[in-house]
PDB file of C-alpha atoms in Angstrom:
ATOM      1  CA  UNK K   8       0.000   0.000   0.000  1.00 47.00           C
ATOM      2  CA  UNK K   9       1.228   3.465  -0.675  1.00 59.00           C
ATOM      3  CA  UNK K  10       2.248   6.188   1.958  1.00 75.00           C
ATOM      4  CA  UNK K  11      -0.808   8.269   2.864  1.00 79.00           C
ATOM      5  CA  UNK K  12       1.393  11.296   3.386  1.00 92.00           C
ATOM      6  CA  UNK K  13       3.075  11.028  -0.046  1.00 93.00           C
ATOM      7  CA  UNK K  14      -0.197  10.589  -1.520  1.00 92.00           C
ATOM      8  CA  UNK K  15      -1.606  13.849   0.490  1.00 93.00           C
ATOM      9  CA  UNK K  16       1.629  15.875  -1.159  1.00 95.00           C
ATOM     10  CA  UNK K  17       1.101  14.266  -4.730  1.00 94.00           C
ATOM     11  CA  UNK K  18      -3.012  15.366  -4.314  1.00 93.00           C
ATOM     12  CA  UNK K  19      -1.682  19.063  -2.909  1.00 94.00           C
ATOM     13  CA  UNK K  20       1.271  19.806  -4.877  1.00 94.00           C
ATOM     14  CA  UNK K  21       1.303  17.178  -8.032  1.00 92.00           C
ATOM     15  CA  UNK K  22       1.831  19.386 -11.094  1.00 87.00           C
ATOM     16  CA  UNK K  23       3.053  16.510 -13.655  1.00 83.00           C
ATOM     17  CA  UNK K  24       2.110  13.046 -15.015  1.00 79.00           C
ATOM     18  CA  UNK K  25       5.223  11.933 -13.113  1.00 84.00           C
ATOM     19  CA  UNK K  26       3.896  13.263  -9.436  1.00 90.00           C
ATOM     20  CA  UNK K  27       1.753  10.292  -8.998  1.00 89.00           C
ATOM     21  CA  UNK K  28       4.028   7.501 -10.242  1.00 90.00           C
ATOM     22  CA  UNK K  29       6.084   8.208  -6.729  1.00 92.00           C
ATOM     23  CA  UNK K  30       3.284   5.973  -4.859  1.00 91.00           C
ATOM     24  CA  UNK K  31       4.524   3.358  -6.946  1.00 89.00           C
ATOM     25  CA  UNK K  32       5.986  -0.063  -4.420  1.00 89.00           C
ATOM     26  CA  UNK K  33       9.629  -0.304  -4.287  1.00 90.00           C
ATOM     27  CA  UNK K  34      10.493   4.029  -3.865  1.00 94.00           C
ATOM     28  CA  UNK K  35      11.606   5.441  -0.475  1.00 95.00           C
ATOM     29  CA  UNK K  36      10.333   8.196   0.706  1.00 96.00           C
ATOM     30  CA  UNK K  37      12.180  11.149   1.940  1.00 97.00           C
ATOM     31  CA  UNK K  38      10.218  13.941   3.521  1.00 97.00           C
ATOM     32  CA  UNK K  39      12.020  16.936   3.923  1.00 96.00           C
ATOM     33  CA  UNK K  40      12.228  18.555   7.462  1.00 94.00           C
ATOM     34  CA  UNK K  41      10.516  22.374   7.562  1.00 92.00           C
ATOM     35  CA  UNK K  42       8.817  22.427   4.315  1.00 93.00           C
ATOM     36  CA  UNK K  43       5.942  19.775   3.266  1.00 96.00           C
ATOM     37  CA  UNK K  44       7.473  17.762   0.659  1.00 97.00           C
ATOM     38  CA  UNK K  45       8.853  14.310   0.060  1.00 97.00           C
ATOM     39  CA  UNK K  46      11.248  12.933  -2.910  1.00 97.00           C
ATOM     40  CA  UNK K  47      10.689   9.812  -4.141  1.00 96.00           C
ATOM     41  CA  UNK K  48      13.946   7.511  -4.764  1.00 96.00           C
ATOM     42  CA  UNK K  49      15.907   4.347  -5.644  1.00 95.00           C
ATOM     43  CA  UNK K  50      19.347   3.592  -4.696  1.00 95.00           C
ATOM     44  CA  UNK K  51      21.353   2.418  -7.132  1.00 94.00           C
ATOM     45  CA  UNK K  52      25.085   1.722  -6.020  1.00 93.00           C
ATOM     46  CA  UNK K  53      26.129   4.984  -5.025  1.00 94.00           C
ATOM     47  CA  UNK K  54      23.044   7.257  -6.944  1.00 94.00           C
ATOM     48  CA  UNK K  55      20.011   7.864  -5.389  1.00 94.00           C
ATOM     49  CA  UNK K  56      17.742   7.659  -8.272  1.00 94.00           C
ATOM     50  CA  UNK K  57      14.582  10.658  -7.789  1.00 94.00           C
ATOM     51  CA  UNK K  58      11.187   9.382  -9.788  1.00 93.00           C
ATOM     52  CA  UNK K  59      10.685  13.007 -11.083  1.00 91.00           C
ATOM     53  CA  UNK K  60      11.375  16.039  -8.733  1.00 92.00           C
ATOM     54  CA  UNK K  61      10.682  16.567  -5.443  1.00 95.00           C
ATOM     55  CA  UNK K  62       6.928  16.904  -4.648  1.00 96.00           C
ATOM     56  CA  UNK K  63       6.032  20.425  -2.966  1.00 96.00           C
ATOM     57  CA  UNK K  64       5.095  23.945  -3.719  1.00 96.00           C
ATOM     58  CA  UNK K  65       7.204  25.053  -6.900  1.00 93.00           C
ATOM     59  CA  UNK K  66       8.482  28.158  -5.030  1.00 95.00           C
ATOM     60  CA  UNK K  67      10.808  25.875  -2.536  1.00 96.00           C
ATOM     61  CA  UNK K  68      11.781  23.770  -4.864  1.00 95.00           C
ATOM     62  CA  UNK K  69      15.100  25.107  -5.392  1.00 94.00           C
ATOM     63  CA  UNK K  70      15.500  24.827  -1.234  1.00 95.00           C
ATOM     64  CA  UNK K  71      14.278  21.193  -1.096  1.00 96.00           C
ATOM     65  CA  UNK K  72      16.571  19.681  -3.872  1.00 95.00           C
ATOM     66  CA  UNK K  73      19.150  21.401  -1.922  1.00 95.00           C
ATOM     67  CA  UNK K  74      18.098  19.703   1.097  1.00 96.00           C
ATOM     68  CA  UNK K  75      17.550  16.251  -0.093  1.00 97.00           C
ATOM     69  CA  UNK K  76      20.910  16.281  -1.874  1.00 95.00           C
ATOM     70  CA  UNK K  77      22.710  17.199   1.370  1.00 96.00           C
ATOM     71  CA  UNK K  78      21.302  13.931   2.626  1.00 97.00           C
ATOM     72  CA  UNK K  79      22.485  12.063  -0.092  1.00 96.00           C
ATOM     73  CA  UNK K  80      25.680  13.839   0.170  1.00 96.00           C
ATOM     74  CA  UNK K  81      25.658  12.463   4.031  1.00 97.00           C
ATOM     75  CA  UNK K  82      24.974   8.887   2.528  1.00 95.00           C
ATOM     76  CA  UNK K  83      27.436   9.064   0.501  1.00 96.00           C
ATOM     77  CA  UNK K  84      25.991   9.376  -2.561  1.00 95.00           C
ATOM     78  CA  UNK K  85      25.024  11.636  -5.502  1.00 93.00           C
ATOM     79  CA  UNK K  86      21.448  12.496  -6.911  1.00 94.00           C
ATOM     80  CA  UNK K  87      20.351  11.757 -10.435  1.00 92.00           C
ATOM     81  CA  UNK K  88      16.521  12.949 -11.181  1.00 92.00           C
ATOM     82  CA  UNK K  89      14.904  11.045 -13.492  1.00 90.00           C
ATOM     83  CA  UNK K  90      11.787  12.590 -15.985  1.00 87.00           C
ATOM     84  CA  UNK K  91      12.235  15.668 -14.004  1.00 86.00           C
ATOM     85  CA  UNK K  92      10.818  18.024 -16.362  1.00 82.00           C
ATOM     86  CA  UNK K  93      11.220  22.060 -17.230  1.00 84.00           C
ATOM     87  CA  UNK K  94      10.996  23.215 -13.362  1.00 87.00           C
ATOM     88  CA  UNK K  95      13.867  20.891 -12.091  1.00 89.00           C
ATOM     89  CA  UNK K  96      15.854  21.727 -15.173  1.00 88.00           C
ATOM     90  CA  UNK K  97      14.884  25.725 -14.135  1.00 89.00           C
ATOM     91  CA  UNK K  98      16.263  24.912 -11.102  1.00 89.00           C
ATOM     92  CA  UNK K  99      19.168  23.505 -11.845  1.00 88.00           C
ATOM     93  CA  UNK K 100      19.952  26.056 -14.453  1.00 87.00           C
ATOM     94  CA  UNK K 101      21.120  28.408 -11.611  1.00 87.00           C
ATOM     95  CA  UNK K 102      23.447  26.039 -10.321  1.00 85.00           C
ATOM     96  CA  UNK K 103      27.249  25.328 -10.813  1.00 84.00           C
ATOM     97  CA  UNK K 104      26.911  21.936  -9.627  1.00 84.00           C
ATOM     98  CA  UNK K 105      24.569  20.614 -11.817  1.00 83.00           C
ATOM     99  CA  UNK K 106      24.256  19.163 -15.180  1.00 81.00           C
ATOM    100  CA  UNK K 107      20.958  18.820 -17.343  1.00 81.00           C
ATOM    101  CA  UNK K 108      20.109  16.674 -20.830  1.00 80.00           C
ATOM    102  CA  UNK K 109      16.657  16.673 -22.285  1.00 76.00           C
ATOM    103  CA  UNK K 110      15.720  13.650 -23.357  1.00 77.00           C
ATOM    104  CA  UNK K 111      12.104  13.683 -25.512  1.00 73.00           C
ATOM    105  CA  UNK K 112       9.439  15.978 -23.667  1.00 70.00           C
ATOM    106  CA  UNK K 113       6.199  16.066 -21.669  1.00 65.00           C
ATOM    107  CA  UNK K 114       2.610  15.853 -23.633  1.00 68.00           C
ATOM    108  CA  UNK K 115       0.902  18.307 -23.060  1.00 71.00           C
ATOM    109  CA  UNK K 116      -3.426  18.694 -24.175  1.00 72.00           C
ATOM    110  CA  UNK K 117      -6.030  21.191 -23.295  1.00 79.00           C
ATOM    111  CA  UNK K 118      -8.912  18.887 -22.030  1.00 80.00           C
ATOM    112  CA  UNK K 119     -11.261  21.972 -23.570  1.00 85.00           C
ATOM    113  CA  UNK K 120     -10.556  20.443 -26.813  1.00 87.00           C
ATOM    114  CA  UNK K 121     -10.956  16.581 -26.254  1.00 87.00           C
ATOM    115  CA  UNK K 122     -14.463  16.692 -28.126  1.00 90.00           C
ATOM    116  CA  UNK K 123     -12.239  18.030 -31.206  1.00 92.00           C
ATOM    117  CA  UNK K 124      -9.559  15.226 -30.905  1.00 90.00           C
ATOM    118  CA  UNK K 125     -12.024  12.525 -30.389  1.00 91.00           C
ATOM    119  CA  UNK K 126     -13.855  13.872 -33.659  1.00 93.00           C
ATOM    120  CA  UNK K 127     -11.183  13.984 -35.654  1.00 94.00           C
ATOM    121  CA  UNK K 128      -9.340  10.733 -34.819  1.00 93.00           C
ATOM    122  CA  UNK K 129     -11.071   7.797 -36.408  1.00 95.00           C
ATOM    123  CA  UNK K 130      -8.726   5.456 -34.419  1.00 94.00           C
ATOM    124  CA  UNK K 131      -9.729   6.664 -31.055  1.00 92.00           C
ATOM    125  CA  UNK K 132     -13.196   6.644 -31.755  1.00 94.00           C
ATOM    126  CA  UNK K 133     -12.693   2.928 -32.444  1.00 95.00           C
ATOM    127  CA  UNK K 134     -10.673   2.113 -29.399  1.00 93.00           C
ATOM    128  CA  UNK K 135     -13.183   4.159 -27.438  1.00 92.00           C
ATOM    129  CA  UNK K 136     -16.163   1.778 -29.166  1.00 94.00           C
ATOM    130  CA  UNK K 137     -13.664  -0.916 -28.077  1.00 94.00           C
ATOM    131  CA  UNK K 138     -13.608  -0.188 -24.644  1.00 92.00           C
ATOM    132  CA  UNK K 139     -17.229   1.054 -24.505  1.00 92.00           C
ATOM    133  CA  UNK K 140     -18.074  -2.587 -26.143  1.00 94.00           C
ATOM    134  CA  UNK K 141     -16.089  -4.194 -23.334  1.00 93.00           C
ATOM    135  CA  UNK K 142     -17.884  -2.544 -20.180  1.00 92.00           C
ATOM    136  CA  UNK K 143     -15.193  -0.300 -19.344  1.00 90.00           C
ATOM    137  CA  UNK K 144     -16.806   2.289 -17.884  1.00 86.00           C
ATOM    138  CA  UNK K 145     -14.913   5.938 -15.774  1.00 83.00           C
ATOM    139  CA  UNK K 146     -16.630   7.249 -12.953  1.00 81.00           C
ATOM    140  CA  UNK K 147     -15.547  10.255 -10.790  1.00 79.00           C
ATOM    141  CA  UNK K 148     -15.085   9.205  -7.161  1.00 75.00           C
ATOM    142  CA  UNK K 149     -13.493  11.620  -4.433  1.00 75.00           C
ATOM    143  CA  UNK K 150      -9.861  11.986  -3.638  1.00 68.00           C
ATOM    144  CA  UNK K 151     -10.120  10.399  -0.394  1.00 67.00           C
ATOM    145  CA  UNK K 152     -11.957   7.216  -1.829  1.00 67.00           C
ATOM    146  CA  UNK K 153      -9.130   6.742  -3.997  1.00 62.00           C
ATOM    147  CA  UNK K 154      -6.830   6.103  -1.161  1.00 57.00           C
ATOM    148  CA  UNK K 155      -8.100   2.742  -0.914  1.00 58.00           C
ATOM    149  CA  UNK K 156      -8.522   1.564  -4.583  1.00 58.00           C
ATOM    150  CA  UNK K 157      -5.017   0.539  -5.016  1.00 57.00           C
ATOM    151  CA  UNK K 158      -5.868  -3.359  -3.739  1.00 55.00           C
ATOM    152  CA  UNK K 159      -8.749  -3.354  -6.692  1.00 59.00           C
ATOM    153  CA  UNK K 160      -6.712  -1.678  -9.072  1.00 59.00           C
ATOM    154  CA  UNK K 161      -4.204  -4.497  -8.633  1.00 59.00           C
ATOM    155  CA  UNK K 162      -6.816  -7.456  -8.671  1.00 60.00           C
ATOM    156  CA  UNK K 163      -7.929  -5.852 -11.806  1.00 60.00           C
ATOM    157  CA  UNK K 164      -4.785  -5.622 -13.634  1.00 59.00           C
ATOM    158  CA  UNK K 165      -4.391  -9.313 -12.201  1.00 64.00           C
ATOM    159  CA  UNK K 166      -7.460 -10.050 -14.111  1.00 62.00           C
ATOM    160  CA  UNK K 167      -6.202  -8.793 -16.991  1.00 60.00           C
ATOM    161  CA  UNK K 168      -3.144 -10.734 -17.481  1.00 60.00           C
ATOM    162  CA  UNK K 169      -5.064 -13.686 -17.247  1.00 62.00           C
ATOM    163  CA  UNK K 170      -6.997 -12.795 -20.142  1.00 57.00           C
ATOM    164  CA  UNK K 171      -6.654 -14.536 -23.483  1.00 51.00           C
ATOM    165  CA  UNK K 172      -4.897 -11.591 -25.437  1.00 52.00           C
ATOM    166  CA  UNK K 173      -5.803 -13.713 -28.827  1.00 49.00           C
ATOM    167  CA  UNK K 174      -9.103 -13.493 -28.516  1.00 46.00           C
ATOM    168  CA  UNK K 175      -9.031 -10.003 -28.610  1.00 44.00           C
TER     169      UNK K 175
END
């Protein structure tokens, strides 16, 4: 099960497709000490591997990068974010001690125009008859319901793999 209080940061200050992948299992949590805000990461020999940027208010972001790479530092290792996106790389911009590469980039889509893309994509129309045709259905439930839904999400995808991928 994930952390509820990384999951209460990702809901607060989640700006990116990446926020939410930091509930994933097998990322530690570091939550820094006088701002709220945790960093998702992996060791990795002597790298401490951040799933996208720290999670917290964009105006101490600078201050909590700072902060969570003085505890790597004390651990003996250096910090490599991974999928960070424009406001780590703005960030690290102003700093001597660190180097950037952009690798591919973020989609981005104005949900205002979904009706547009749907009408002018035969393709997705057909994958959305697909799923339609299948049951799959969306429903809007409230943040703190989702909390919970990671067990069924998980039986689900369970489910899934069992499935007979020729027959569909």
């Amino acid at each position: 099960m994930s952390d509820p209080n990384a999951r209460d940061l990702v809901m607060t200050y989640g700006w990116n497709a990446t926020a939410y992948q930091i509930l994933n299992p097998g990322l530690q949590h570091w939550y820094a000490s006088n701002e709220p805000a945790v960093v998702a990461h992996t060791r990795r020999q002597k790298v401490l591997l951040v799933a996208g940027v720290p999670v917290c208010a964009a105006d101490v972001l600078g201050s909590v990068a700072g902060a969570f790479e003085d505890f790597a530092r004390d651990q003996g290792c250096r910090v490599c974010y991974v999928c960070a996106a424009e406001r780590m790389r703005e960030v690290a911009a102003q700093s001597r001690e660190h180097a950037t590469i952009v690798i591919g980039a973020q989609p981005v889509w104005n949900p205002q125009g979904w009706a547009g893309v749907i009408e002018s994509r035969r393709s997705l129309r057909a994958q959305l008859t697909r799923a339609r045709n299948k049951g799959v259905t969306i429903e809007a439930i409230p943040c703190a319901q989702g909390r919970d839904n990671g067990v069924e999400a998980r039986h689900e995808s369970t489910r899934w793999k069992r499935v007979d991928t020729s027959l569909l």
